[in-house]
């Protein structure tokens, strides 16, 4: 597949590295030689040093033959214009990074499609969805819903209170059990478990279950005493904070602490002030945190543009008794450190954007891909096509690639867990967990 990326910034660079490892014909265009030099020597891709707003540049880069054109510069107008030009030159699909949630209005999206912009991506909105979903369950590190919650994947840190420690999974996850454990993160290792594997203290276990059994999962992992989130403090009043507060349930009371006074005034125009309070100050100020009721706060979310600040602020909040912490960590170098500190939930907009764009590269009917950064793995929702390989044999006979497991299916809107003897049918939405393999290797099973 030929892929052209415009913008060697955070998202573009991360995508270029990811795609070049998967043997795609990748071209990265940017007008800054320093940004390009940071990537070109170590990865198998072509870089083009030129203005991304000129048709001559696009012609020389072969944009007219591109299967996918991605514009992810910080300039929203340039991204939109680049996609229109790329489509006019012959690019099959185009993706533009935008900074305006209003563009997702169905009528506006339809207009953009009409002028050649296949899809829009708003990383702040993707991050906000993850944050809001995570806060609904204080005892869960990561949560991913399929088909409006018909199936749910829960990533849970196992503490001493978990009753399922040190037991073979073959005894815990039987065909009739209301959950499957699809992966285990242990230290730096990700395990696709087998029957003899056991869960250990401080593992992050990834459960696939259905909506009605979530309380049961909470019981067996010993998290019943974790207080539900009702009060939230957010440090940093950027676009992600604004979108997250809009997605949080009405019963949650939120305080946003922002250092910039002018931004505070703007926030009061953007948010629901009946439920969200804006405070001018520094979220690292212990006295301020005490004054704003940190002792009665169940969740602390750090969303400044500085990863170190976010990590330290979450550690401070944990020391003050906050059970649920969420940190925006855009620098991948800090992710493993944050995990080793038992920080809580980590949000990375680059990884979320990459997951969203990656699903556009697959030929099979893939509705949703979620990148589990802590496990270095993907969870994808494939639709089984009539006559596809996945419908011709039972699960245990499929010969799925190593590092892959099927967590569940959704059939006629109803979530179902699978066992080795499950027969997948055409039209089923199949949730697949993949670690350390290229997702495209699974396409042949579903089409």
Tab-separated table of C-alpha atoms in Angstrom:
chain	number	residue	atom	x	y	z
A	1	UNK	CA	0.000	0.000	0.000
A	2	UNK	CA	1.268	3.482	-0.872
A	3	UNK	CA	0.776	5.966	1.956
A	4	UNK	CA	1.683	9.643	1.909
A	5	UNK	CA	1.892	11.596	5.168
A	6	UNK	CA	2.097	15.374	5.337
A	7	UNK	CA	3.620	16.770	8.539
A	8	UNK	CA	6.627	15.330	10.387
A	9	UNK	CA	5.257	16.366	13.745
A	10	UNK	CA	4.256	14.075	16.617
A	11	UNK	CA	1.438	12.141	14.951
A	12	UNK	CA	2.982	12.064	11.482
A	13	UNK	CA	6.340	10.871	12.766
A	14	UNK	CA	4.783	8.157	14.906
A	15	UNK	CA	2.657	6.965	11.997
A	16	UNK	CA	5.600	6.961	9.603
A	17	UNK	CA	7.646	4.811	11.969
A	18	UNK	CA	4.757	2.413	12.510
A	19	UNK	CA	3.927	2.037	8.822
A	20	UNK	CA	7.496	1.706	7.606
A	21	UNK	CA	7.990	-1.315	9.862
A	22	UNK	CA	5.003	-2.983	8.221
A	23	UNK	CA	6.525	-2.832	4.733
A	24	UNK	CA	4.231	-0.138	3.352
A	25	UNK	CA	5.474	2.247	0.667
A	26	UNK	CA	5.518	5.306	2.919
A	27	UNK	CA	6.341	8.894	1.972
A	28	UNK	CA	6.692	11.665	4.575
A	29	UNK	CA	6.489	15.288	3.400
A	30	UNK	CA	7.587	18.287	5.468
A	31	UNK	CA	9.188	21.678	4.864
A	32	UNK	CA	11.583	21.443	7.831
A	33	UNK	CA	14.863	19.601	7.284
A	34	UNK	CA	15.470	19.094	11.014
A	35	UNK	CA	12.144	17.359	11.592
A	36	UNK	CA	12.751	15.021	8.671
A	37	UNK	CA	16.325	14.264	9.707
A	38	UNK	CA	15.085	12.918	13.034
A	39	UNK	CA	13.390	10.013	11.306
A	40	UNK	CA	14.785	9.379	7.829
A	41	UNK	CA	17.995	7.564	8.818
A	42	UNK	CA	16.440	4.820	10.902
A	43	UNK	CA	13.292	3.839	8.999
A	44	UNK	CA	12.483	2.443	5.581
A	45	UNK	CA	10.575	5.342	4.069
A	46	UNK	CA	11.050	8.205	1.645
A	47	UNK	CA	11.151	11.785	2.894
A	48	UNK	CA	10.383	14.818	0.766
A	49	UNK	CA	11.675	18.227	1.861
A	50	UNK	CA	9.210	20.668	0.312
A	51	UNK	CA	6.169	22.783	1.023
A	52	UNK	CA	3.097	20.551	1.479
A	53	UNK	CA	0.856	23.200	-0.059
A	54	UNK	CA	2.207	22.932	-3.628
A	55	UNK	CA	0.806	20.614	-6.280
A	56	UNK	CA	4.325	20.147	-7.689
A	57	UNK	CA	5.402	18.609	-4.374
A	58	UNK	CA	2.504	16.179	-4.436
A	59	UNK	CA	3.158	15.138	-8.006
A	60	UNK	CA	6.826	14.451	-7.274
A	61	UNK	CA	5.831	12.407	-4.200
A	62	UNK	CA	3.407	10.299	-6.237
A	63	UNK	CA	0.318	11.431	-4.337
A	64	UNK	CA	-1.842	10.621	-7.354
A	65	UNK	CA	-1.094	6.901	-6.807
A	66	UNK	CA	-1.575	6.967	-3.028
A	67	UNK	CA	-3.971	4.498	-1.448
A	68	UNK	CA	-4.090	6.689	1.655
A	69	UNK	CA	-3.148	10.347	2.089
A	70	UNK	CA	-2.818	11.659	5.660
A	71	UNK	CA	-2.424	15.346	6.552
A	72	UNK	CA	-1.480	15.832	10.207
A	73	UNK	CA	0.296	19.181	10.448
A	74	UNK	CA	-0.602	21.593	13.282
A	75	UNK	CA	-2.298	23.828	10.663
A	76	UNK	CA	-5.890	22.677	10.250
A	77	UNK	CA	-6.438	24.711	7.066
A	78	UNK	CA	-3.347	23.219	5.459
A	79	UNK	CA	-4.538	19.723	6.309
A	80	UNK	CA	-7.946	20.294	4.743
A	81	UNK	CA	-6.525	21.973	1.647
A	82	UNK	CA	-3.883	19.263	1.212
A	83	UNK	CA	-6.526	16.546	1.270
A	84	UNK	CA	-8.652	18.322	-1.337
A	85	UNK	CA	-5.614	18.657	-3.601
A	86	UNK	CA	-4.510	15.053	-3.026
A	87	UNK	CA	-7.952	13.726	-3.905
A	88	UNK	CA	-8.028	15.858	-7.059
A	89	UNK	CA	-4.685	14.348	-8.084
A	90	UNK	CA	-5.997	10.810	-7.655
A	91	UNK	CA	-5.420	9.717	-4.032
A	92	UNK	CA	-7.981	7.058	-3.110
A	93	UNK	CA	-8.620	8.053	0.519
A	94	UNK	CA	-7.666	11.126	2.521
A	95	UNK	CA	-7.518	11.907	6.245
A	96	UNK	CA	-7.223	15.393	7.715
A	97	UNK	CA	-6.379	16.229	11.316
A	98	UNK	CA	-8.645	19.011	12.575
A	99	UNK	CA	-9.038	21.006	15.772
A	100	UNK	CA	-12.738	21.793	15.597
A	101	UNK	CA	-15.403	19.470	16.929
A	102	UNK	CA	-18.084	21.249	14.887
A	103	UNK	CA	-16.690	19.634	11.742
A	104	UNK	CA	-18.155	16.331	12.907
A	105	UNK	CA	-21.696	17.581	12.360
A	106	UNK	CA	-23.164	15.145	9.772
A	107	UNK	CA	-23.949	17.909	7.261
A	108	UNK	CA	-20.455	19.381	7.498
A	109	UNK	CA	-18.828	15.959	7.234
A	110	UNK	CA	-20.924	15.282	4.142
A	111	UNK	CA	-19.709	18.547	2.619
A	112	UNK	CA	-16.073	17.645	3.305
A	113	UNK	CA	-16.549	14.230	1.716
A	114	UNK	CA	-17.963	15.933	-1.338
A	115	UNK	CA	-14.809	17.995	-1.842
A	116	UNK	CA	-12.432	15.081	-1.364
A	117	UNK	CA	-11.829	14.696	2.384
A	118	UNK	CA	-12.651	11.082	3.191
A	119	UNK	CA	-12.246	11.263	6.951
A	120	UNK	CA	-11.493	13.691	9.759
A	121	UNK	CA	-9.481	12.998	12.881
A	122	UNK	CA	-9.563	15.069	16.056
A	123	UNK	CA	-7.024	13.544	18.509
A	124	UNK	CA	-8.292	15.596	21.438
A	125	UNK	CA	-11.750	14.112	20.983
A	126	UNK	CA	-10.358	10.565	20.822
A	127	UNK	CA	-8.470	11.198	24.056
A	128	UNK	CA	-11.549	12.716	25.679
A	129	UNK	CA	-13.612	9.622	24.913
A	130	UNK	CA	-10.987	7.402	26.551
A	131	UNK	CA	-10.828	9.637	29.612
A	132	UNK	CA	-14.590	9.871	30.067
A	133	UNK	CA	-15.049	6.107	29.640
A	134	UNK	CA	-12.261	5.383	32.117
A	135	UNK	CA	-13.711	7.645	34.804
A	136	UNK	CA	-16.997	5.754	34.759
A	137	UNK	CA	-15.158	2.889	36.456
A	138	UNK	CA	-12.691	3.972	39.122
A	139	UNK	CA	-11.342	0.439	39.520
A	140	UNK	CA	-10.399	-0.081	35.857
A	141	UNK	CA	-7.165	0.980	34.126
A	142	UNK	CA	-8.544	0.733	30.591
A	143	UNK	CA	-11.998	0.173	29.167
A	144	UNK	CA	-13.116	-0.464	25.604
A	145	UNK	CA	-16.752	-0.956	24.578
A	146	UNK	CA	-17.918	-2.808	21.476
A	147	UNK	CA	-21.326	-2.094	19.950
A	148	UNK	CA	-22.375	0.339	22.673
A	149	UNK	CA	-21.286	-2.019	25.426
A	150	UNK	CA	-22.610	-5.331	24.093
A	151	UNK	CA	-19.064	-6.502	24.829
A	152	UNK	CA	-16.616	-4.756	27.128
A	153	UNK	CA	-12.877	-5.161	27.571
A	154	UNK	CA	-11.510	-4.167	30.980
A	155	UNK	CA	-7.831	-3.761	31.842
A	156	UNK	CA	-7.481	-4.213	35.610
A	157	UNK	CA	-4.459	-4.017	37.908
A	158	UNK	CA	-4.533	-7.001	40.276
A	159	UNK	CA	-3.953	-6.284	43.954
A	160	UNK	CA	-3.786	-8.497	47.047
A	161	UNK	CA	-7.590	-8.456	47.317
A	162	UNK	CA	-8.097	-10.328	44.022
A	163	UNK	CA	-9.433	-13.843	44.610
A	164	UNK	CA	-8.252	-15.135	41.217
A	165	UNK	CA	-4.506	-14.941	41.842
A	166	UNK	CA	-2.205	-17.959	41.417
A	167	UNK	CA	-4.808	-20.238	39.838
A	168	UNK	CA	-4.481	-21.828	36.383
A	169	UNK	CA	-6.623	-20.036	33.844
A	170	UNK	CA	-8.044	-23.371	32.702
A	171	UNK	CA	-9.790	-23.480	36.100
A	172	UNK	CA	-10.888	-19.839	35.975
A	173	UNK	CA	-11.881	-19.347	32.329
A	174	UNK	CA	-14.066	-22.302	31.447
A	175	UNK	CA	-16.414	-22.281	28.426
A	176	UNK	CA	-19.338	-21.423	30.701
A	177	UNK	CA	-17.456	-18.660	32.572
A	178	UNK	CA	-18.850	-15.102	32.190
A	179	UNK	CA	-15.472	-13.699	31.161
A	180	UNK	CA	-12.309	-14.462	29.225
A	181	UNK	CA	-8.835	-13.205	30.009
A	182	UNK	CA	-7.426	-12.282	26.615
A	183	UNK	CA	-4.056	-10.902	27.714
A	184	UNK	CA	-1.825	-10.322	30.718
A	185	UNK	CA	0.699	-7.505	31.111
A	186	UNK	CA	3.428	-8.539	33.549
A	187	UNK	CA	6.202	-6.012	33.948
A	188	UNK	CA	7.430	-5.318	30.421
A	189	UNK	CA	6.049	-8.594	29.068
A	190	UNK	CA	2.697	-9.095	27.351
A	191	UNK	CA	1.319	-12.632	27.571
A	192	UNK	CA	-1.393	-14.157	25.387
A	193	UNK	CA	-2.441	-16.652	28.057
A	194	UNK	CA	-2.959	-20.396	27.839
A	195	UNK	CA	-4.664	-22.753	30.236
A	196	UNK	CA	-1.627	-23.318	32.457
A	197	UNK	CA	-0.867	-19.606	32.918
A	198	UNK	CA	-1.731	-17.973	36.224
A	199	UNK	CA	-2.491	-14.411	37.273
A	200	UNK	CA	0.032	-12.845	39.617
A	201	UNK	CA	0.073	-9.888	41.952
A	202	UNK	CA	0.463	-6.540	40.098
A	203	UNK	CA	-0.422	-8.056	36.715
A	204	UNK	CA	-2.687	-6.024	34.472
A	205	UNK	CA	-5.282	-8.527	33.281
A	206	UNK	CA	-7.455	-7.795	30.242
A	207	UNK	CA	-10.932	-9.224	30.677
A	208	UNK	CA	-13.527	-9.588	27.929
A	209	UNK	CA	-17.055	-9.805	29.295
A	210	UNK	CA	-20.635	-8.714	28.728
A	211	UNK	CA	-22.390	-5.801	30.366
A	212	UNK	CA	-24.332	-7.772	32.975
A	213	UNK	CA	-21.213	-9.446	34.368
A	214	UNK	CA	-19.150	-6.312	35.015
A	215	UNK	CA	-20.183	-6.294	38.725
A	216	UNK	CA	-19.059	-9.924	38.963
A	217	UNK	CA	-15.649	-9.024	37.520
A	218	UNK	CA	-15.404	-6.230	40.078
A	219	UNK	CA	-15.993	-8.735	42.865
A	220	UNK	CA	-13.461	-11.361	41.798
A	221	UNK	CA	-10.716	-8.762	41.374
A	222	UNK	CA	-11.472	-7.396	44.853
A	223	UNK	CA	-12.378	-3.843	43.827
A	224	UNK	CA	-15.795	-3.482	45.501
A	225	UNK	CA	-14.478	-0.919	47.971
A	226	UNK	CA	-13.163	1.410	45.296
A	227	UNK	CA	-15.358	4.495	45.475
A	228	UNK	CA	-17.174	5.411	42.279
A	229	UNK	CA	-16.009	8.662	40.739
A	230	UNK	CA	-18.228	11.598	41.628
A	231	UNK	CA	-15.694	14.419	42.014
A	232	UNK	CA	-12.956	15.055	39.446
A	233	UNK	CA	-10.075	17.532	39.370
A	234	UNK	CA	-8.527	18.226	35.956
A	235	UNK	CA	-5.161	19.980	35.732
A	236	UNK	CA	-4.866	21.820	32.429
A	237	UNK	CA	-7.692	23.462	30.543
A	238	UNK	CA	-6.857	22.623	26.923
A	239	UNK	CA	-9.102	21.223	24.216
A	240	UNK	CA	-8.932	17.678	25.619
A	241	UNK	CA	-10.227	18.876	28.982
A	242	UNK	CA	-13.111	20.728	27.329
A	243	UNK	CA	-14.148	17.691	25.286
A	244	UNK	CA	-13.758	15.312	28.251
A	245	UNK	CA	-16.014	17.362	30.529
A	246	UNK	CA	-18.683	17.412	27.824
A	247	UNK	CA	-18.630	13.602	27.681
A	248	UNK	CA	-18.634	12.947	31.439
A	249	UNK	CA	-21.889	11.836	33.085
A	250	UNK	CA	-23.981	14.561	34.700
A	251	UNK	CA	-23.490	13.133	38.183
A	252	UNK	CA	-19.761	13.930	38.055
A	253	UNK	CA	-18.729	17.300	39.465
A	254	UNK	CA	-15.582	18.653	37.838
A	255	UNK	CA	-13.011	21.304	38.681
A	256	UNK	CA	-10.527	22.460	36.045
A	257	UNK	CA	-7.335	24.083	37.368
A	258	UNK	CA	-5.637	26.254	34.745
A	259	UNK	CA	-2.570	28.486	35.143
A	260	UNK	CA	-3.416	30.929	32.350
A	261	UNK	CA	-5.954	33.540	33.417
A	262	UNK	CA	-7.070	34.367	29.872
A	263	UNK	CA	-7.653	30.669	29.186
A	264	UNK	CA	-9.774	30.457	32.353
A	265	UNK	CA	-12.041	33.176	30.988
A	266	UNK	CA	-12.328	31.309	27.684
A	267	UNK	CA	-13.105	28.047	29.472
A	268	UNK	CA	-16.070	29.641	31.199
A	269	UNK	CA	-17.506	30.313	27.737
A	270	UNK	CA	-16.885	26.771	26.481
A	271	UNK	CA	-18.071	24.549	29.319
A	272	UNK	CA	-21.186	23.819	31.336
A	273	UNK	CA	-20.552	26.060	34.356
A	274	UNK	CA	-23.405	24.454	36.308
A	275	UNK	CA	-21.360	21.255	36.552
A	276	UNK	CA	-17.788	22.361	35.888
A	277	UNK	CA	-15.884	24.958	37.916
A	278	UNK	CA	-12.840	26.720	36.492
A	279	UNK	CA	-10.087	27.665	38.932
A	280	UNK	CA	-7.126	29.906	38.163
A	281	UNK	CA	-4.066	28.323	39.745
A	282	UNK	CA	-1.401	25.631	39.595
A	283	UNK	CA	-2.571	22.040	39.945
A	284	UNK	CA	0.726	21.168	41.639
A	285	UNK	CA	0.066	23.619	44.497
A	286	UNK	CA	-0.642	21.431	47.531
A	287	UNK	CA	-2.403	24.190	49.423
A	288	UNK	CA	-4.691	24.851	46.456
A	289	UNK	CA	-5.445	21.140	46.089
A	290	UNK	CA	-6.433	20.916	49.743
A	291	UNK	CA	-8.583	24.038	49.445
A	292	UNK	CA	-10.385	22.537	46.447
A	293	UNK	CA	-11.181	19.306	48.260
A	294	UNK	CA	-8.583	16.832	47.043
A	295	UNK	CA	-9.426	14.620	50.036
A	296	UNK	CA	-12.971	14.190	48.692
A	297	UNK	CA	-11.884	13.726	45.060
A	298	UNK	CA	-12.009	10.284	43.492
A	299	UNK	CA	-10.194	11.103	40.234
A	300	UNK	CA	-7.345	13.419	39.225
A	301	UNK	CA	-6.667	13.995	35.521
A	302	UNK	CA	-3.459	15.746	34.397
A	303	UNK	CA	-3.734	17.147	30.871
A	304	UNK	CA	-1.040	19.794	30.568
A	305	UNK	CA	1.314	19.766	27.601
A	306	UNK	CA	4.224	18.618	29.780
A	307	UNK	CA	4.531	14.868	30.423
A	308	UNK	CA	6.822	15.277	33.452
A	309	UNK	CA	4.384	17.708	35.055
A	310	UNK	CA	1.483	15.345	34.487
A	311	UNK	CA	3.324	12.355	35.919
A	312	UNK	CA	4.472	14.198	39.045
A	313	UNK	CA	1.037	15.720	39.586
A	314	UNK	CA	-0.638	12.291	39.424
A	315	UNK	CA	1.903	10.826	41.857
A	316	UNK	CA	1.157	13.702	44.230
A	317	UNK	CA	-2.575	13.127	43.898
A	318	UNK	CA	-2.102	9.434	44.686
A	319	UNK	CA	-0.077	10.345	47.772
A	320	UNK	CA	-2.956	12.570	48.864
A	321	UNK	CA	-5.368	9.655	48.653
A	322	UNK	CA	-6.872	9.943	45.159
A	323	UNK	CA	-7.591	6.434	43.891
A	324	UNK	CA	-7.989	7.113	40.146
A	325	UNK	CA	-5.370	9.115	38.250
A	326	UNK	CA	-5.070	9.776	34.523
A	327	UNK	CA	-2.008	11.346	32.891
A	328	UNK	CA	-1.533	12.656	29.380
A	329	UNK	CA	1.891	11.372	28.327
A	330	UNK	CA	2.770	12.327	24.757
A	331	UNK	CA	6.423	11.323	24.973
A	332	UNK	CA	6.712	7.555	24.434
A	333	UNK	CA	10.006	7.550	26.309
A	334	UNK	CA	8.099	8.327	29.499
A	335	UNK	CA	5.369	5.732	29.097
A	336	UNK	CA	7.287	2.774	30.555
A	337	UNK	CA	8.512	4.951	33.416
A	338	UNK	CA	4.956	6.038	34.185
A	339	UNK	CA	3.835	2.413	34.204
A	340	UNK	CA	6.657	1.379	36.539
A	341	UNK	CA	5.517	4.068	38.974
A	342	UNK	CA	2.034	2.493	39.080
A	343	UNK	CA	0.686	5.793	37.883
A	344	UNK	CA	-2.754	4.760	36.670
A	345	UNK	CA	-4.267	5.346	33.245
A	346	UNK	CA	-1.992	6.811	30.558
A	347	UNK	CA	-3.406	8.711	27.578
A	348	UNK	CA	-1.386	9.268	24.421
A	349	UNK	CA	-3.057	11.133	21.547
A	350	UNK	CA	-0.477	9.925	19.015
A	351	UNK	CA	-1.272	6.294	19.736
A	352	UNK	CA	-5.015	6.924	19.602
A	353	UNK	CA	-4.731	8.755	16.292
A	354	UNK	CA	-2.545	5.988	14.867
A	355	UNK	CA	-5.130	3.346	15.822
A	356	UNK	CA	-7.872	5.311	14.121
A	357	UNK	CA	-5.908	5.802	10.909
A	358	UNK	CA	-4.546	2.250	10.881
A	359	UNK	CA	-7.992	0.720	10.478
A	360	UNK	CA	-8.382	2.642	7.203
A	361	UNK	CA	-5.473	0.668	5.760
A	362	UNK	CA	-7.146	-2.716	6.110
A	363	UNK	CA	-9.215	-4.248	3.327
A	364	UNK	CA	-11.397	-6.310	5.651
A	365	UNK	CA	-14.482	-4.785	7.288
A	366	UNK	CA	-12.886	-3.357	10.423
A	367	UNK	CA	-15.054	-0.985	12.451
A	368	UNK	CA	-12.891	-0.223	15.402
A	369	UNK	CA	-9.258	-0.570	16.435
A	370	UNK	CA	-7.999	0.372	19.873
A	371	UNK	CA	-4.307	0.482	20.711
A	372	UNK	CA	-3.480	-0.725	24.224
A	373	UNK	CA	-0.322	1.247	24.779
A	374	UNK	CA	0.591	-0.387	28.082
A	375	UNK	CA	0.403	-3.857	26.495
A	376	UNK	CA	1.828	-2.833	23.095
A	377	UNK	CA	-1.150	-4.519	21.495
A	378	UNK	CA	-4.256	-3.838	19.404
A	379	UNK	CA	-7.865	-4.838	19.879
A	380	UNK	CA	-9.853	-4.844	16.643
A	381	UNK	CA	-13.464	-5.430	15.698
A	382	UNK	CA	-13.739	-7.359	12.411
A	383	UNK	CA	-16.958	-8.252	10.595
A	384	UNK	CA	-17.006	-11.811	9.232
A	385	UNK	CA	-17.915	-11.799	5.537
A	386	UNK	CA	-20.040	-14.604	3.988
A	387	UNK	CA	-17.845	-17.538	3.006
A	388	UNK	CA	-14.789	-16.196	4.820
A	389	UNK	CA	-12.368	-18.628	6.445
A	390	UNK	CA	-13.427	-17.618	9.937
A	391	UNK	CA	-16.968	-18.876	9.216
A	392	UNK	CA	-15.927	-22.280	7.860
A	393	UNK	CA	-14.294	-23.773	10.944
A	394	UNK	CA	-14.645	-23.667	14.699
A	395	UNK	CA	-12.372	-21.267	16.549
A	396	UNK	CA	-9.892	-23.913	17.701
A	397	UNK	CA	-9.473	-25.094	14.085
A	398	UNK	CA	-8.795	-21.682	12.529
A	399	UNK	CA	-5.024	-21.640	12.986
A	400	UNK	CA	-4.909	-18.003	14.057
A	401	UNK	CA	-1.429	-16.439	14.101
A	402	UNK	CA	0.587	-16.679	17.298
A	403	UNK	CA	-0.069	-13.649	19.469
A	404	UNK	CA	-3.769	-13.568	18.546
A	405	UNK	CA	-6.866	-14.501	20.479
A	406	UNK	CA	-10.586	-13.956	19.913
A	407	UNK	CA	-12.238	-12.328	22.894
A	408	UNK	CA	-15.889	-12.388	21.872
A	409	UNK	CA	-18.470	-11.742	19.174
A	410	UNK	CA	-21.544	-9.584	18.745
A	411	UNK	CA	-24.390	-11.307	16.909
A	412	UNK	CA	-27.646	-9.465	16.207
A	413	UNK	CA	-26.688	-6.837	18.757
A	414	UNK	CA	-26.007	-9.347	21.553
A	415	UNK	CA	-22.537	-9.831	23.007
A	416	UNK	CA	-21.265	-13.408	23.337
A	417	UNK	CA	-18.022	-14.841	24.664
A	418	UNK	CA	-16.292	-17.510	22.604
A	419	UNK	CA	-14.579	-20.805	23.340
A	420	UNK	CA	-12.590	-23.146	21.139
A	421	UNK	CA	-15.798	-24.807	19.999
A	422	UNK	CA	-17.562	-21.599	18.954
A	423	UNK	CA	-18.703	-21.365	15.327
A	424	UNK	CA	-18.505	-17.817	13.991
A	425	UNK	CA	-21.214	-16.848	11.492
A	426	UNK	CA	-21.282	-14.379	8.608
A	427	UNK	CA	-22.193	-10.921	9.858
A	428	UNK	CA	-20.775	-11.491	13.342
A	429	UNK	CA	-18.632	-8.697	14.765
A	430	UNK	CA	-15.542	-10.460	16.082
A	431	UNK	CA	-13.278	-8.856	18.694
A	432	UNK	CA	-9.666	-9.904	18.168
A	433	UNK	CA	-6.725	-9.181	20.467
A	434	UNK	CA	-3.354	-8.959	18.708
A	435	UNK	CA	0.101	-8.667	20.241
A	436	UNK	CA	3.303	-8.172	18.255
A	437	UNK	CA	1.808	-9.057	14.868
A	438	UNK	CA	0.678	-6.966	11.926
A	439	UNK	CA	-3.110	-6.629	11.921
A	440	UNK	CA	-3.263	-7.135	8.166
A	441	UNK	CA	-2.277	-10.804	8.669
A	442	UNK	CA	-5.769	-11.366	10.071
A	443	UNK	CA	-7.610	-9.938	7.080
A	444	UNK	CA	-7.572	-13.205	5.145
A	445	UNK	CA	-9.635	-14.846	7.890
A	446	UNK	CA	-12.508	-12.377	7.568
A	447	UNK	CA	-12.906	-11.708	3.822
